[in-house]
Short mmCIF file of C-alpha atoms in Angstrom, two decimals:
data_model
loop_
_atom_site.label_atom_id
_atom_site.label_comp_id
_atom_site.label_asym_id
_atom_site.label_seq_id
_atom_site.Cartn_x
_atom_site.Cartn_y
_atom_site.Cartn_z
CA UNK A 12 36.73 6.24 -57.95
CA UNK A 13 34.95 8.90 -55.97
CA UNK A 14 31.68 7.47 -56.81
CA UNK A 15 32.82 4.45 -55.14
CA UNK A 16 34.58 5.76 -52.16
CA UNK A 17 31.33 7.92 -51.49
CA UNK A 18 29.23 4.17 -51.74
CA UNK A 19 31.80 3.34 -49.07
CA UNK A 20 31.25 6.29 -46.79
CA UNK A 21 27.37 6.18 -47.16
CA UNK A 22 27.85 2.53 -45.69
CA UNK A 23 30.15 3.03 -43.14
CA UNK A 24 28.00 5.83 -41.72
CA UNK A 25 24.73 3.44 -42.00
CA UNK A 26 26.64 0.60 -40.06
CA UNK A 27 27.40 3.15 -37.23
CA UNK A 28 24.08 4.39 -37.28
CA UNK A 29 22.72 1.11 -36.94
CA UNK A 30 25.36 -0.09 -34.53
CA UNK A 31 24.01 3.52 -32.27
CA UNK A 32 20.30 2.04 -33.09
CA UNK A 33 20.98 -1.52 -31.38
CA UNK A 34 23.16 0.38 -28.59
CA UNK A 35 20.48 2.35 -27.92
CA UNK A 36 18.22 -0.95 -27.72
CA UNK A 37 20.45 -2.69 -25.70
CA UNK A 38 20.31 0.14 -22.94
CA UNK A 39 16.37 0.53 -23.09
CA UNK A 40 15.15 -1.55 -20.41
CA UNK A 41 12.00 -2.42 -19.08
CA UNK A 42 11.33 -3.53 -14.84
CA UNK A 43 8.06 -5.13 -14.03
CA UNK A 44 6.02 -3.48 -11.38
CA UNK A 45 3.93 -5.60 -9.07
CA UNK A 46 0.53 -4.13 -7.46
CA UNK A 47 -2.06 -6.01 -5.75
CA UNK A 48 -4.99 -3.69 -6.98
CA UNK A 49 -6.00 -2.54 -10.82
CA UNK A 50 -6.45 1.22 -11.67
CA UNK A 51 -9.76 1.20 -10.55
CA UNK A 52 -8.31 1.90 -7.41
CA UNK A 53 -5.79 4.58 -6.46
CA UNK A 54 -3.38 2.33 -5.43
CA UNK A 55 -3.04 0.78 -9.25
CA UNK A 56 -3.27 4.49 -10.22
CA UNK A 57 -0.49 4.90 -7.59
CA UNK A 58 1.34 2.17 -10.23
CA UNK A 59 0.64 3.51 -13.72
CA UNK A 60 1.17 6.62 -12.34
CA UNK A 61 5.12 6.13 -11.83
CA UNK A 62 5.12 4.22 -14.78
CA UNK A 63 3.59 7.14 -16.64
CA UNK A 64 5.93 9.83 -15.33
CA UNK A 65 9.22 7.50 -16.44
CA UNK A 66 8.25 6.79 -19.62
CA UNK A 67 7.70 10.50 -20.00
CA UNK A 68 11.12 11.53 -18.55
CA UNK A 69 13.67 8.63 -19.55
CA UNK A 70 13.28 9.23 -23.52
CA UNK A 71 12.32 5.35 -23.61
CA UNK A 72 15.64 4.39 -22.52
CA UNK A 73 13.66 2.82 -18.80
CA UNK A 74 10.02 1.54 -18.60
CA UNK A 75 8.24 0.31 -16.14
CA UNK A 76 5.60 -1.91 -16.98
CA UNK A 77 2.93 -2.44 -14.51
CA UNK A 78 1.05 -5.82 -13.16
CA UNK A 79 -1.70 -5.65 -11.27
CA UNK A 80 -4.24 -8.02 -9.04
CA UNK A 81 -0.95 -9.77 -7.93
CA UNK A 82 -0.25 -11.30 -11.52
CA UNK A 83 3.22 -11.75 -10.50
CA UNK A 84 2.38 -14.14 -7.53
CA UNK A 85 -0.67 -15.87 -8.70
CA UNK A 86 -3.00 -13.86 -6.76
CA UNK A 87 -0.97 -14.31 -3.75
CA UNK A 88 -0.35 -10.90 -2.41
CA UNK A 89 1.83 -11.76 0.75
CA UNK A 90 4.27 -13.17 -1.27
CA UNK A 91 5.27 -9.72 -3.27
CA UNK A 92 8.08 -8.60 -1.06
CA UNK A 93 9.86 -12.03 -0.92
CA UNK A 94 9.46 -12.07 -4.73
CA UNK A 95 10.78 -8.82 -5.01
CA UNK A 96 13.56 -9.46 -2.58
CA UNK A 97 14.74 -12.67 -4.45
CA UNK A 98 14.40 -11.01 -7.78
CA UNK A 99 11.19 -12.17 -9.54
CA UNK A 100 9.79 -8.60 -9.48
CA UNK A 101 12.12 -5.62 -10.17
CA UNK A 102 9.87 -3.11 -8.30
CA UNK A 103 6.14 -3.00 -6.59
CA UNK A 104 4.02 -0.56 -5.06
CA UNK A 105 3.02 -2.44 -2.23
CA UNK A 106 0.74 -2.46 1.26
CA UNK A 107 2.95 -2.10 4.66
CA UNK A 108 0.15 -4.98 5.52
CA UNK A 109 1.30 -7.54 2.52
CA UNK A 110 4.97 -7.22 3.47
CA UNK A 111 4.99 -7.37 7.63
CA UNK A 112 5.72 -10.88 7.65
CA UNK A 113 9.54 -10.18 6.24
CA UNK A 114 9.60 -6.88 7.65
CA UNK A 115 7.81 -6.44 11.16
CA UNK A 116 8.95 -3.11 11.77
CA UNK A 117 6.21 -2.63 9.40
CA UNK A 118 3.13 -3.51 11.68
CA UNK A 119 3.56 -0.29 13.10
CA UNK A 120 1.19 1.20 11.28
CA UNK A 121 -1.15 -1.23 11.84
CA UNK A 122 -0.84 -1.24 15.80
CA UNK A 123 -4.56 -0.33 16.56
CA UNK A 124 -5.83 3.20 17.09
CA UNK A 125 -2.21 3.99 17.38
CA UNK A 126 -2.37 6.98 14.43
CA UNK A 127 -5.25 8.73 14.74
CA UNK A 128 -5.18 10.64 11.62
CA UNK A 129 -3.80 11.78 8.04
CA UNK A 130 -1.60 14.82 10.08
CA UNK A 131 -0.48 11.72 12.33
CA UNK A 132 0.41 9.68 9.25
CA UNK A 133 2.54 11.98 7.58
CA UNK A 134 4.26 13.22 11.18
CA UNK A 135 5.34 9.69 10.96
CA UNK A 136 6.05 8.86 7.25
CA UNK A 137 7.72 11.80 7.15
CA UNK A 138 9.91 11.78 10.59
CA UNK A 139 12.92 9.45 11.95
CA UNK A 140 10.22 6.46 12.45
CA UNK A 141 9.56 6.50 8.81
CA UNK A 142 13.59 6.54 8.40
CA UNK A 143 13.70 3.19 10.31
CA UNK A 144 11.18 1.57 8.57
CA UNK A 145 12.84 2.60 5.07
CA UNK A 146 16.04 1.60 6.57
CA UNK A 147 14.44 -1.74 7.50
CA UNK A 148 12.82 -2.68 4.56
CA UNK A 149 16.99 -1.66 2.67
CA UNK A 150 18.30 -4.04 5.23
CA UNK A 151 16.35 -7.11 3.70
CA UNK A 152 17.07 -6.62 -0.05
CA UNK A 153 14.76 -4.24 -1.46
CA UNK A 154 15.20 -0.26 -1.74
CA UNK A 155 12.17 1.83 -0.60
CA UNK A 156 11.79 5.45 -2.50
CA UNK A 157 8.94 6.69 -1.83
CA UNK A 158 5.34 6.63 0.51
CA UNK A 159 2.07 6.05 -0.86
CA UNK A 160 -1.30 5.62 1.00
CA UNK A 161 -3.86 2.54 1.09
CA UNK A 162 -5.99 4.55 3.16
CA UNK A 163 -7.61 3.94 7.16
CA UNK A 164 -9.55 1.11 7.19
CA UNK A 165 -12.97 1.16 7.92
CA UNK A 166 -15.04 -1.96 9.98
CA UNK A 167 -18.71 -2.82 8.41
CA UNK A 168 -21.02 -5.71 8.85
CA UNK A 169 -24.37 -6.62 8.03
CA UNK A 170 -25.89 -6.92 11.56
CA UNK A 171 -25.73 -3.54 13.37
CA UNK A 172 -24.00 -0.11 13.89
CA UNK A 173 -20.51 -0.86 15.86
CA UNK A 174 -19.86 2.17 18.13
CA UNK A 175 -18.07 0.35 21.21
CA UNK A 176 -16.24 -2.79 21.50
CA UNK A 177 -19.24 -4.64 23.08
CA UNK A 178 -20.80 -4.62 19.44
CA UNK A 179 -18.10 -6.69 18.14
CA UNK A 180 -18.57 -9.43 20.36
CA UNK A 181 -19.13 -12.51 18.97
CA UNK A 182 -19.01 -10.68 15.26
CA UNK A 183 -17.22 -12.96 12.43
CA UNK A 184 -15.18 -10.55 11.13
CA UNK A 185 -12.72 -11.36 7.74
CA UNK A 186 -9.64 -10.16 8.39
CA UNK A 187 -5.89 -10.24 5.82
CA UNK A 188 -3.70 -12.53 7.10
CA UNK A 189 -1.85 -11.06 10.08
CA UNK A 190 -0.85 -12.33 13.59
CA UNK A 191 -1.57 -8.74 14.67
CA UNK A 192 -5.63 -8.05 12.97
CA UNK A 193 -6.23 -11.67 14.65
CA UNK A 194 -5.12 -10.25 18.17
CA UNK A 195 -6.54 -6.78 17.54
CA UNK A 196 -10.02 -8.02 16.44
CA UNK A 197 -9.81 -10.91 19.24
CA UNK A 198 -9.37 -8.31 21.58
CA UNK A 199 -11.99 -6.72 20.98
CA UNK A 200 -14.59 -9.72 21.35
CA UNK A 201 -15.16 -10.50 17.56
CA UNK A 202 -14.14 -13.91 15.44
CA UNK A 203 -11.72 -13.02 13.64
CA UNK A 204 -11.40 -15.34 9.86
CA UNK A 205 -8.63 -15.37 7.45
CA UNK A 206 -9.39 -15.50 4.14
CA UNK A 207 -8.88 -13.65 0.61
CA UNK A 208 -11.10 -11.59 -0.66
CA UNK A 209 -11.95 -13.78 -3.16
CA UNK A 210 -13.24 -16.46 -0.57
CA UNK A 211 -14.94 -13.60 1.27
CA UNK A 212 -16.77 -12.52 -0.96
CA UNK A 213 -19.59 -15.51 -1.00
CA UNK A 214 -19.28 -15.67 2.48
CA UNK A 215 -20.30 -11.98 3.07
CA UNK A 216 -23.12 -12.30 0.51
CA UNK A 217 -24.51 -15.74 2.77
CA UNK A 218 -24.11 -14.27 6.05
CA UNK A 219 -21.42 -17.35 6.86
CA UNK A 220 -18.87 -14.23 7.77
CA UNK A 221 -20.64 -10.94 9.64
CA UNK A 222 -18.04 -8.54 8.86
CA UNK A 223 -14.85 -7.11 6.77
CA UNK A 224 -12.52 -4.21 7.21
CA UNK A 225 -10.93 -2.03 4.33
CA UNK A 226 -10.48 1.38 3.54
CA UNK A 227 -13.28 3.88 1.88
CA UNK A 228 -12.05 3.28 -1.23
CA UNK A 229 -11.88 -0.22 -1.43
CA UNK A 230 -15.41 -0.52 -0.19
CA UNK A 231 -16.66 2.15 -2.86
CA UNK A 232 -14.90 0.78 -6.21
CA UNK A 233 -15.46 -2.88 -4.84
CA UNK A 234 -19.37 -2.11 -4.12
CA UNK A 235 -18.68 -3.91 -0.64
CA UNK A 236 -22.70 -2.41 0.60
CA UNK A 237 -23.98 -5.09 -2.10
CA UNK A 238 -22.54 -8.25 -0.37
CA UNK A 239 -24.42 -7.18 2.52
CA UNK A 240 -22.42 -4.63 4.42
CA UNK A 241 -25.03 -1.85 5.44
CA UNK A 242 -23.36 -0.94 8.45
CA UNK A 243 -20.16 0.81 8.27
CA UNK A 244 -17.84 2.19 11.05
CA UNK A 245 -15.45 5.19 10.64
CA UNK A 246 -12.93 4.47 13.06
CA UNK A 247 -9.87 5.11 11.88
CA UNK A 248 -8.26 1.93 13.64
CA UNK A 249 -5.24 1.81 11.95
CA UNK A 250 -3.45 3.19 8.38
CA UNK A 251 -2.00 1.77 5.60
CA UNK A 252 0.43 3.52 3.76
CA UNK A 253 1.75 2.81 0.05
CA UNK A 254 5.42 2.16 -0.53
CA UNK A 255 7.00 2.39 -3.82
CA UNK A 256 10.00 0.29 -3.82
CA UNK A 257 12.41 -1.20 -6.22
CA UNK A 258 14.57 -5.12 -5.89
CA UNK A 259 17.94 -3.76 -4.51
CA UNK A 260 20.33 -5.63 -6.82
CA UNK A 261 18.48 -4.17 -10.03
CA UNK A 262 18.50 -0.42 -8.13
CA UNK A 263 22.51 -1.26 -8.17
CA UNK A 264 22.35 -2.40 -11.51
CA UNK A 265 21.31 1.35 -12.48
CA UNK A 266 23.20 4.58 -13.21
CA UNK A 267 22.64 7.43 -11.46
CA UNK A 268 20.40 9.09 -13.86
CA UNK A 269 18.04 6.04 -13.20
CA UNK A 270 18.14 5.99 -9.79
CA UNK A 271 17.81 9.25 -9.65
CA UNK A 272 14.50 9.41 -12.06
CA UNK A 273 13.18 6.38 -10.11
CA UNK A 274 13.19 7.86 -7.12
CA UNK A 275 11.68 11.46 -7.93
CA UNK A 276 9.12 10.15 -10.08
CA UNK A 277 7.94 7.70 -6.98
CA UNK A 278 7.66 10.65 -4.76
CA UNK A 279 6.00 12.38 -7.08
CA UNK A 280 3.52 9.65 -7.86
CA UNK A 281 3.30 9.01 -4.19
CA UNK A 282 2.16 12.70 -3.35
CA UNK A 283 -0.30 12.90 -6.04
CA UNK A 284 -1.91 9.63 -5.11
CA UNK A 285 -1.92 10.77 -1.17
CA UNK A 286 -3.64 13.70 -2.28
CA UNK A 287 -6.14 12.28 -4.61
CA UNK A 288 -6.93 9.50 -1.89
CA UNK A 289 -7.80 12.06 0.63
CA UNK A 290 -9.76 14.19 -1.84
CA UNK A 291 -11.92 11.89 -2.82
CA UNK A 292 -12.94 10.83 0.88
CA UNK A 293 -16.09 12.52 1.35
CA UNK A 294 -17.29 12.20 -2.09
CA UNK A 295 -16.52 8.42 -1.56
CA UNK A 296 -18.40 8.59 1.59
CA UNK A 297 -21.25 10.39 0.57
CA UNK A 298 -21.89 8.12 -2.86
CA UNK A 299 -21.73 4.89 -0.23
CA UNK A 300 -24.81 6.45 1.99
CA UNK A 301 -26.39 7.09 -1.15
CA UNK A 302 -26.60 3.53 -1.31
CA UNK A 303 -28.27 2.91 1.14
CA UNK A 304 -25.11 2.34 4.17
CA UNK A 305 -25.81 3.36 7.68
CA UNK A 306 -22.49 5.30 8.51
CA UNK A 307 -21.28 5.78 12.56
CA UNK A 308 -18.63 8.26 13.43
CA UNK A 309 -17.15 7.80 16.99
CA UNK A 310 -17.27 10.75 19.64
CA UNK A 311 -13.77 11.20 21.38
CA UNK A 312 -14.77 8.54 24.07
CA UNK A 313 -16.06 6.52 21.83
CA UNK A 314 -12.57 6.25 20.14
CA UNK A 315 -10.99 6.09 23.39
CA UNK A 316 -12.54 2.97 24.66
CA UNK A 317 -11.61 1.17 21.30
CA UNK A 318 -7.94 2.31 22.16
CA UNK A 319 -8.32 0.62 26.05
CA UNK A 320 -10.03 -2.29 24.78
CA UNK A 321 -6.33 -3.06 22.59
CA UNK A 322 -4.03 -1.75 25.38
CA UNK A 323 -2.50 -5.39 25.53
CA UNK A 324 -2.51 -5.68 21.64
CA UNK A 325 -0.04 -2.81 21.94
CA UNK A 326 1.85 -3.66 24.70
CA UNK A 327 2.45 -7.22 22.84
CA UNK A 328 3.83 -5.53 19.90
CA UNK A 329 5.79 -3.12 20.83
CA UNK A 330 8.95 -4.96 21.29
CA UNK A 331 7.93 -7.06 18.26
CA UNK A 332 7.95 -4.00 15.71
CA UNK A 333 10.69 -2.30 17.80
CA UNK A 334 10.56 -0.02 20.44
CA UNK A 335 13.12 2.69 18.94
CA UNK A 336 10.19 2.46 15.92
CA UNK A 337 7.40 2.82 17.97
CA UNK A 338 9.21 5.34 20.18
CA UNK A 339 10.46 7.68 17.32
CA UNK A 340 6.19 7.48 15.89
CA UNK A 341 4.75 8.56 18.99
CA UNK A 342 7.13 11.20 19.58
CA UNK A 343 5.89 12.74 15.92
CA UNK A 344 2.38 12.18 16.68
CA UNK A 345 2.85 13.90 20.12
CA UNK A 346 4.27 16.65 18.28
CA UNK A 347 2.28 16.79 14.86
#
């Protein structure tokens, strides 16, 4: 008899262990992460970075698994925040670029020669204007945790140093696709050409398109100098900061533990990849002259008449973006 009532314990108390075991299961849950670059770059570092720092604080109970070169869309990076907003992705670390067209308070960091530098950037990220853009991008669906940083982009072209507007003119320049680069690079006398980068690519390397635009980074990792770009332009002309955000109905569908992981490791894989971005600058810089790339840095006027030559690209989108947005940024420059 007690040999058989202690058979019956020993399987009661495997049933509930097992019945703990497939709880357990049950509450693990993995969220895909969309990202439009691979960890080559720091932007996908940006990505496996968060997922790296909540595997290593949730106990494997939440995982994020990580997606990059736009898997999620078929290679169709301008589609990631509407995906994310209807539920297709649970969470991306995305370009304030890629999702303007659902969220135009956005462009404001791409308003040209508006933000003249990293102190400028983070005045702004960090103030009331980067409270209205978070607020914006909650308003349609998604929940924004944290900032990131894509970098300034850079202008180069294979036909001669660019140091005032006049050298753009009549330039075919490849731009993402955005209303606002079209005007901006219009403005300044250049053709500007939609295209990905896969398209752009071959038409660098056979002189059909002049120019491109991207950040030091991009043009390092991606060997841009090799499709022809010798020239390259530091100008600074506009920013492109990094947001890591998550769907809003699966951030609701989370406790507060969650949430609460989700959002501190975001920040702090957002401040370690703003950090590492800016680092790595000049080294990036220096390895790209080493290849051979004439590099022009603009005197004070030099910048200036870039920023006169887009007074009207400004003045158009100001109301467009929001002038309480645009407002709130300058005031934080002004006072960086």
């Amino acid at each position: 008899m007690t040999l058989t009532r202690s058979i019956a314990r020993l399987t009661v108390g495997l049933a509930g262990v097992a019945l703990l075991s497939a709880a357990f299961s049950a509450q693990a849950r993995e969220l895909s992460v969309s990202t439009v670059l691979s960890d080559a770059f720091p932007w996908g570092q940006a990505a496996e970075k968060w997922a790296e720092l909540v595997e290593e604080r949730s106990g494997g109970e939440l995982t994020l698994r990580v997606y990059p070169n736009s898997q999620l869309v078929s290679g169709d990076q301008t589609r990631e925040f509407s995906a994310m907003r209807s539920g297709l992705i649970d969470a991306a670390v995305g370009s304030t670029i890629n999702w303007s067209p659902q969220v135009p308070e956005l462009n404001l960091f791409s308003l040209p020669f508006f933000i003249p530098d990293e102190a400028a950037v983070d005045a702004v990220t960090g103030g009331e204007a980067g409270e209205l853009v978070f607020e914006a991008i909650e308003s349609r669906g998604v929940m924004p945790l944290a900032w990131g940083e894509n970098g300034f982009r850079q202008v180069s072209n294979s036909r001669g140093a660019i140091s005032q507007p006049a050298d753009l003119d009549g330039l075919k320049i490849r731009v993402v696709g955005s209303p606002l680069f079209q005007d901006t690079f219009s403005a300044l006398g250049a053709d500007p050409t939609q295209m990905s980068w896969t398209d752009a690519q071959p038409a660098l390397t056979t002189g059909a398109v002049d120019g491109q635009e991207n950040p030091l980074s991009v043009f390092d990792v991606a060997r841009i100098d090799q499709v022809g770009q010798v020239h390259l332009t530091l100008w600074n002309y506009m920013n492109d900061p990094l947001i890591f955000a998550v769907n809003q109905q699966v951030w609701q569908s989370l406790n507060e533990e969650q949430q609460a992981l989700l959002r501190e490791t975001a920040i702090e894989a957002g401040e370690w990849e703003i950090a590492m971005t800016r680092e790595e600058e000049s080294e990036r810089l220096a390895a790209i002259q080493e290849r051979g790339v004439t590099v022009t840095e603009l005197t004070d006027e030099q910048y200036q008449a870039f920023v006169d030559a887009t007074q009207s690209v400004y003045e158009k989108w100001t109301p467009r973006i929001g002038e309480d947005v645009v407002n709130a940024a300058q005031s934080a420059i002004d006072a960086r």
